[in-house]
Amino acid sequence: MKELNKLTTTDLLSWVQLAKIQAERGQVIDRIPQLAKANPSWFAVHICCASGKNISFGDTACVFPLMSVIKTFSLLYLLEHLGAETVFGSVGVEPSDAPFNSLEQLISDRGHPRNPMINSGAITLSDKLPGKDANERTFLFCQWLNQLVGCQLSLDEVMLASVRLTRSKANEAIANHLTQSGHLENIDTALDTYEQICCLSGRVEDLALLGKLLACENSCLSSQNRRIVNAVMLTCGLYETSAEFAVRIGLPMKSGIGGGLVAIVPGEGAIACYSPALDQVGNPVAGLVFVEALAQELQLSIFG
């Protein structure tokens, strides 16, 4: 078994080529005009190892919004600030078999969000972030992440304007239902916060640094909270395909419609990819192909 920190950029070449060929099966999301501008052939990978070694390849200068990848870190933030009992009083940890923006599932679950990785759960938790309004909540959360790992996330105002211009009707309906079921205190603040944190943007290196936070022991974080987040990522992070990829890859992972993907290799490091062409579920095609090839070659599955 070859360890993550013994990889070289030469080792990555064949997996990157495979991933880029497969990316042709995907499509860049067109619902948000600013996201639709991404080139479907862009691909970047950054690996942050526990040893301190970094390996990068591809279009690493690209800046992209984390979108749903941020859900992983808002969960971690709230676990650290409010505790697991409070957080899981508001959302469950059940995997979802419906699309990430399904109102029907929320209704069938009697208004209780199934997990923090789908929109109903993430909007609910956005309402719990510390801060007096959406701007302050986003600022404090972004500052916490940047200070914790030395990444350089920032709010992409142009992307946020594009998101607001084409605000998701599904998210509005979900938020209305959450308000009716008593899960949201302030529907406008919750939606505004959710949209802002999804527009926190950075490079693939920033995402890998965030992933390393979950992969390695850190004196600033509770080990129990890291374990909780990794478990929820494994079972829920890739929406209704989470179970399939838990079998095929065996790593905690989270995707976003902005093209970001982060995979956690506990004790070893994190693999972050950027590839904006998505499959029908909303997961980045090339990123998943790359991580699967890498994980199988290095036998990285947490299941041994």
Short mmCIF file of C-alpha atoms in Angstrom, two decimals:
data_model
loop_
_atom_site.label_atom_id
_atom_site.label_comp_id
_atom_site.label_asym_id
_atom_site.label_seq_id
_atom_site.Cartn_x
_atom_site.Cartn_y
_atom_site.Cartn_z
CA MET A 1 0.00 0.00 0.00
CA LYS A 2 1.43 3.35 -1.06
CA GLU A 3 0.75 6.12 1.45
CA LEU A 4 -0.79 9.43 0.53
CA ASN A 5 2.31 11.44 1.43
CA LYS A 6 4.51 9.34 -0.89
CA LEU A 7 2.56 10.42 -3.97
CA THR A 8 4.15 12.62 -6.61
CA THR A 9 2.50 14.78 -9.29
CA THR A 10 3.66 12.17 -11.84
CA ASP A 11 1.60 9.55 -9.98
CA LEU A 12 -1.48 11.74 -10.40
CA LEU A 13 -1.21 12.11 -14.19
CA SER A 14 -3.01 8.97 -15.32
CA TRP A 15 -5.84 9.43 -12.81
CA VAL A 16 -6.29 13.07 -13.86
CA GLN A 17 -6.43 12.06 -17.54
CA LEU A 18 -9.04 9.39 -16.73
CA ALA A 19 -11.07 11.91 -14.70
CA LYS A 20 -11.01 14.55 -17.45
CA ILE A 21 -12.22 12.07 -20.07
CA GLN A 22 -15.10 11.00 -17.80
CA ALA A 23 -15.99 14.65 -17.07
CA GLU A 24 -17.50 14.81 -20.56
CA ARG A 25 -20.44 12.84 -19.13
CA GLY A 26 -21.28 15.75 -16.82
CA GLN A 27 -22.80 19.19 -17.23
CA VAL A 28 -22.08 22.53 -15.60
CA ILE A 29 -25.13 23.72 -13.66
CA ASP A 30 -27.03 26.42 -15.53
CA ARG A 31 -29.65 27.46 -12.95
CA ILE A 32 -27.27 30.02 -11.41
CA PRO A 33 -25.89 32.25 -14.23
CA GLN A 34 -22.53 32.93 -12.55
CA LEU A 35 -21.91 29.18 -12.01
CA ALA A 36 -22.84 28.49 -15.64
CA LYS A 37 -19.74 30.45 -16.75
CA ALA A 38 -17.39 27.68 -15.54
CA ASN A 39 -15.47 25.71 -18.15
CA PRO A 40 -16.55 22.03 -17.94
CA SER A 41 -13.01 20.88 -18.69
CA TRP A 42 -11.43 22.63 -15.69
CA PHE A 43 -9.88 20.21 -13.21
CA ALA A 44 -7.75 20.81 -10.13
CA VAL A 45 -6.60 18.61 -7.27
CA HIS A 46 -4.78 19.47 -4.05
CA ILE A 47 -3.76 16.89 -1.46
CA CYS A 48 -2.85 18.02 2.07
CA CYS A 49 -0.96 15.35 4.02
CA ALA A 50 -0.69 15.01 7.78
CA SER A 51 3.10 15.16 7.33
CA GLY A 52 2.81 18.71 5.99
CA LYS A 53 3.47 17.67 2.38
CA ASN A 54 1.23 19.19 -0.32
CA ILE A 55 0.63 17.84 -3.84
CA SER A 56 -1.15 19.96 -6.47
CA PHE A 57 -2.11 19.46 -10.08
CA GLY A 58 -4.20 21.15 -12.75
CA ASP A 59 -6.18 24.40 -12.76
CA THR A 60 -5.31 25.22 -9.16
CA ALA A 61 -5.68 29.01 -9.58
CA CYS A 62 -9.45 28.65 -10.14
CA VAL A 63 -11.58 30.24 -7.43
CA PHE A 64 -14.98 28.61 -6.90
CA PRO A 65 -17.85 28.82 -4.39
CA LEU A 66 -17.94 25.95 -1.92
CA MET A 67 -21.75 25.73 -2.20
CA SER A 68 -22.88 22.55 -0.40
CA VAL A 69 -19.35 21.57 0.65
CA ILE A 70 -19.71 24.30 3.29
CA LYS A 71 -22.45 22.26 5.00
CA THR A 72 -19.74 19.99 6.40
CA PHE A 73 -18.02 22.89 8.09
CA SER A 74 -21.13 24.69 9.34
CA LEU A 75 -21.99 21.40 11.06
CA LEU A 76 -18.51 21.28 12.62
CA TYR A 77 -18.76 24.96 13.65
CA LEU A 78 -22.08 24.44 15.40
CA LEU A 79 -20.97 21.23 17.10
CA GLU A 80 -18.04 23.20 18.51
CA HIS A 81 -20.16 26.19 19.55
CA LEU A 82 -23.47 24.61 20.61
CA GLY A 83 -22.72 20.91 21.24
CA ALA A 84 -24.09 17.75 19.66
CA GLU A 85 -27.25 17.57 21.79
CA THR A 86 -28.44 21.01 20.63
CA VAL A 87 -27.45 20.48 16.98
CA PHE A 88 -29.12 17.08 16.69
CA GLY A 89 -32.21 18.39 18.42
CA SER A 90 -32.73 20.37 15.21
CA VAL A 91 -31.59 17.94 12.49
CA GLY A 92 -31.27 14.17 12.15
CA VAL A 93 -28.45 11.99 10.84
CA GLU A 94 -30.51 9.71 8.59
CA PRO A 95 -29.26 9.22 5.01
CA SER A 96 -31.52 10.61 2.32
CA ASP A 97 -32.85 8.71 -0.69
CA ALA A 98 -34.27 11.86 -2.30
CA PRO A 99 -32.65 14.84 -4.08
CA PHE A 100 -30.86 17.38 -1.87
CA ASN A 101 -33.62 19.98 -2.33
CA SER A 102 -36.62 17.66 -1.86
CA LEU A 103 -39.66 19.26 -0.19
CA GLU A 104 -41.58 15.97 -0.43
CA GLN A 105 -39.08 14.22 1.81
CA LEU A 106 -39.28 17.00 4.40
CA ILE A 107 -43.08 16.73 4.39
CA SER A 108 -42.96 12.92 4.74
CA ASP A 109 -40.51 13.38 7.64
CA ARG A 110 -43.08 15.68 9.32
CA GLY A 111 -40.94 18.77 8.90
CA HIS A 112 -37.85 17.38 10.65
CA PRO A 113 -34.74 17.72 8.43
CA ARG A 114 -33.26 14.31 7.78
CA ASN A 115 -29.56 15.31 7.92
CA PRO A 116 -27.31 18.42 7.80
CA MET A 117 -25.97 17.66 4.30
CA ILE A 118 -29.23 18.29 2.42
CA ASN A 119 -30.79 21.74 2.01
CA SER A 120 -33.49 21.40 4.68
CA GLY A 121 -30.90 20.48 7.30
CA ALA A 122 -28.40 23.12 6.20
CA ILE A 123 -31.03 25.91 6.14
CA THR A 124 -32.12 24.87 9.64
CA LEU A 125 -28.55 25.03 10.91
CA SER A 126 -27.96 28.36 9.15
CA ASP A 127 -30.65 29.76 11.44
CA LYS A 128 -28.55 28.67 14.45
CA LEU A 129 -25.19 30.25 13.46
CA PRO A 130 -23.91 32.79 16.00
CA GLY A 131 -24.41 36.44 14.97
CA LYS A 132 -27.14 39.07 14.89
CA ASP A 133 -27.83 38.91 11.15
CA ALA A 134 -26.75 36.98 8.04
CA ASN A 135 -23.80 39.27 7.30
CA GLU A 136 -22.35 38.93 10.79
CA ARG A 137 -22.99 35.17 10.89
CA THR A 138 -21.19 34.65 7.59
CA PHE A 139 -18.29 36.90 8.61
CA LEU A 140 -17.77 35.15 11.97
CA PHE A 141 -18.00 31.68 10.42
CA CYS A 142 -15.59 32.55 7.58
CA GLN A 143 -13.16 34.16 10.03
CA TRP A 144 -13.27 31.05 12.27
CA LEU A 145 -12.39 28.75 9.36
CA ASN A 146 -9.63 30.98 8.00
CA GLN A 147 -8.00 31.42 11.41
CA LEU A 148 -8.29 27.73 12.26
CA VAL A 149 -6.54 26.36 9.18
CA GLY A 150 -4.85 29.31 7.47
CA CYS A 151 -7.05 29.15 4.38
CA GLN A 152 -8.23 32.24 2.51
CA LEU A 153 -11.96 31.90 2.02
CA SER A 154 -13.93 35.03 1.17
CA LEU A 155 -17.50 35.86 0.25
CA ASP A 156 -17.95 36.06 -3.54
CA GLU A 157 -20.34 39.02 -3.82
CA VAL A 158 -20.87 38.53 -7.58
CA MET A 159 -21.82 34.87 -7.05
CA LEU A 160 -24.13 35.84 -4.17
CA ALA A 161 -25.89 38.40 -6.37
CA SER A 162 -26.37 35.70 -9.02
CA VAL A 163 -27.76 33.26 -6.42
CA ARG A 164 -30.17 35.91 -5.08
CA LEU A 165 -31.29 36.83 -8.59
CA THR A 166 -32.32 33.24 -9.26
CA ARG A 167 -33.28 32.26 -5.70
CA SER A 168 -34.26 28.61 -5.57
CA LYS A 169 -38.05 28.14 -5.33
CA ALA A 170 -37.35 24.74 -3.78
CA ASN A 171 -35.33 26.35 -0.98
CA GLU A 172 -38.06 28.93 -0.37
CA ALA A 173 -40.66 26.16 -0.11
CA ILE A 174 -38.40 24.17 2.22
CA ALA A 175 -37.83 27.22 4.42
CA ASN A 176 -41.58 27.95 4.58
CA HIS A 177 -42.25 24.37 5.67
CA LEU A 178 -39.45 24.50 8.25
CA THR A 179 -41.00 27.69 9.66
CA GLN A 180 -44.42 26.02 9.90
CA SER A 181 -42.91 23.05 11.72
CA GLY A 182 -41.14 25.36 14.19
CA HIS A 183 -37.57 24.74 13.01
CA LEU A 184 -36.75 28.29 11.93
CA GLU A 185 -36.90 31.40 14.10
CA ASN A 186 -36.38 33.82 11.23
CA ILE A 187 -36.99 32.56 7.70
CA ASP A 188 -35.38 35.56 5.95
CA THR A 189 -32.22 35.45 8.07
CA ALA A 190 -31.97 31.67 7.68
CA LEU A 191 -32.20 31.80 3.86
CA ASP A 192 -29.90 34.82 3.60
CA THR A 193 -27.30 33.14 5.83
CA TYR A 194 -27.57 29.89 3.88
CA GLU A 195 -27.05 31.64 0.54
CA GLN A 196 -24.11 33.66 1.87
CA ILE A 197 -22.21 30.73 3.38
CA CYS A 198 -22.71 28.73 0.16
CA CYS A 199 -20.98 31.61 -1.68
CA LEU A 200 -17.87 31.44 0.49
CA SER A 201 -15.20 30.83 -2.13
CA GLY A 202 -11.60 29.76 -2.41
CA ARG A 203 -9.15 27.63 -4.34
CA VAL A 204 -8.77 23.88 -4.22
CA GLU A 205 -5.89 24.31 -1.75
CA ASP A 206 -8.22 26.09 0.69
CA LEU A 207 -10.66 23.20 0.49
CA ALA A 208 -7.90 20.67 1.11
CA LEU A 209 -6.75 22.62 4.19
CA LEU A 210 -10.32 22.52 5.51
CA GLY A 211 -10.46 18.79 4.85
CA LYS A 212 -7.21 18.24 6.72
CA LEU A 213 -8.95 19.72 9.75
CA LEU A 214 -11.25 16.67 9.75
CA ALA A 215 -8.52 14.18 8.84
CA CYS A 216 -5.99 14.95 11.57
CA GLU A 217 -5.98 15.49 15.33
CA ASN A 218 -6.20 19.17 16.16
CA SER A 219 -5.83 20.73 19.59
CA CYS A 220 -8.42 23.38 18.65
CA LEU A 221 -11.18 20.85 17.90
CA SER A 222 -12.97 18.12 19.78
CA SER A 223 -12.02 14.66 18.43
CA GLN A 224 -15.60 13.54 19.01
CA ASN A 225 -16.96 16.35 16.80
CA ARG A 226 -14.52 15.43 14.03
CA ARG A 227 -15.69 11.83 14.22
CA ILE A 228 -19.35 12.89 14.07
CA VAL A 229 -18.78 15.08 10.99
CA ASN A 230 -16.80 12.36 9.18
CA ALA A 231 -19.54 9.81 9.89
CA VAL A 232 -22.27 12.11 8.58
CA MET A 233 -20.16 12.85 5.47
CA LEU A 234 -19.72 9.14 4.77
CA THR A 235 -23.43 8.35 5.02
CA CYS A 236 -24.94 11.60 3.68
CA GLY A 237 -22.28 13.72 1.94
CA LEU A 238 -23.01 12.64 -1.64
CA TYR A 239 -26.78 12.80 -1.32
CA GLU A 240 -28.66 9.71 -2.51
CA THR A 241 -25.46 8.14 -3.92
CA SER A 242 -23.67 8.26 -0.53
CA ALA A 243 -24.09 4.54 0.16
CA GLU A 244 -22.88 3.58 -3.32
CA PHE A 245 -19.66 5.59 -2.91
CA ALA A 246 -19.15 4.40 0.66
CA VAL A 247 -18.85 0.93 -0.90
CA ARG A 248 -16.84 2.00 -3.96
CA ILE A 249 -14.46 4.47 -2.27
CA GLY A 250 -14.93 4.10 1.48
CA LEU A 251 -13.99 7.67 2.51
CA PRO A 252 -16.01 10.48 4.11
CA MET A 253 -16.75 12.90 1.25
CA LYS A 254 -18.74 16.04 0.51
CA SER A 255 -19.62 17.59 -2.83
CA GLY A 256 -21.07 20.91 -3.98
CA ILE A 257 -22.75 22.13 -7.17
CA GLY A 258 -19.92 24.65 -7.54
CA GLY A 259 -17.67 21.72 -8.51
CA GLY A 260 -15.90 21.26 -5.19
CA LEU A 261 -15.31 17.84 -3.66
CA VAL A 262 -13.39 16.95 -0.51
CA ALA A 263 -12.45 13.45 0.63
CA ILE A 264 -11.10 12.72 4.11
CA VAL A 265 -8.41 10.08 4.68
CA PRO A 266 -8.44 9.81 8.49
CA GLY A 267 -4.97 10.17 10.00
CA GLU A 268 -3.37 10.73 6.58
CA GLY A 269 -4.79 13.89 5.05
CA ALA A 270 -7.41 15.27 2.68
CA ILE A 271 -7.97 15.22 -1.08
CA ALA A 272 -9.75 18.21 -2.62
CA CYS A 273 -10.87 18.43 -6.24
CA TYR A 274 -12.48 21.08 -8.39
CA SER A 275 -14.38 19.97 -11.48
CA PRO A 276 -17.54 21.93 -12.40
CA ALA A 277 -19.22 19.32 -14.65
CA LEU A 278 -21.81 17.50 -12.50
CA ASP A 279 -23.72 14.24 -12.72
CA GLN A 280 -27.53 14.12 -12.45
CA VAL A 281 -27.40 13.91 -8.64
CA GLY A 282 -25.28 17.09 -8.38
CA ASN A 283 -21.88 15.52 -7.68
CA PRO A 284 -18.73 16.51 -9.65
CA VAL A 285 -18.03 13.76 -12.19
CA ALA A 286 -14.26 14.14 -12.62
CA GLY A 287 -13.62 14.64 -8.92
CA LEU A 288 -15.35 11.38 -8.04
CA VAL A 289 -13.60 9.46 -10.82
CA PHE A 290 -10.23 10.80 -9.64
CA VAL A 291 -10.79 10.04 -5.94
CA GLU A 292 -12.11 6.56 -6.72
CA ALA A 293 -9.05 5.71 -8.86
CA LEU A 294 -6.68 7.08 -6.24
CA ALA A 295 -8.43 5.39 -3.31
CA GLN A 296 -8.50 2.01 -5.02
CA GLU A 297 -4.86 2.20 -6.09
CA LEU A 298 -3.67 3.20 -2.59
CA GLN A 299 -6.27 1.08 -0.74
CA LEU A 300 -7.43 4.11 1.23
CA SER A 301 -10.88 2.84 2.25
CA ILE A 302 -11.46 3.29 5.97
CA PHE A 303 -12.89 -0.23 5.94
CA GLY A 304 -9.45 -1.78 5.39
#
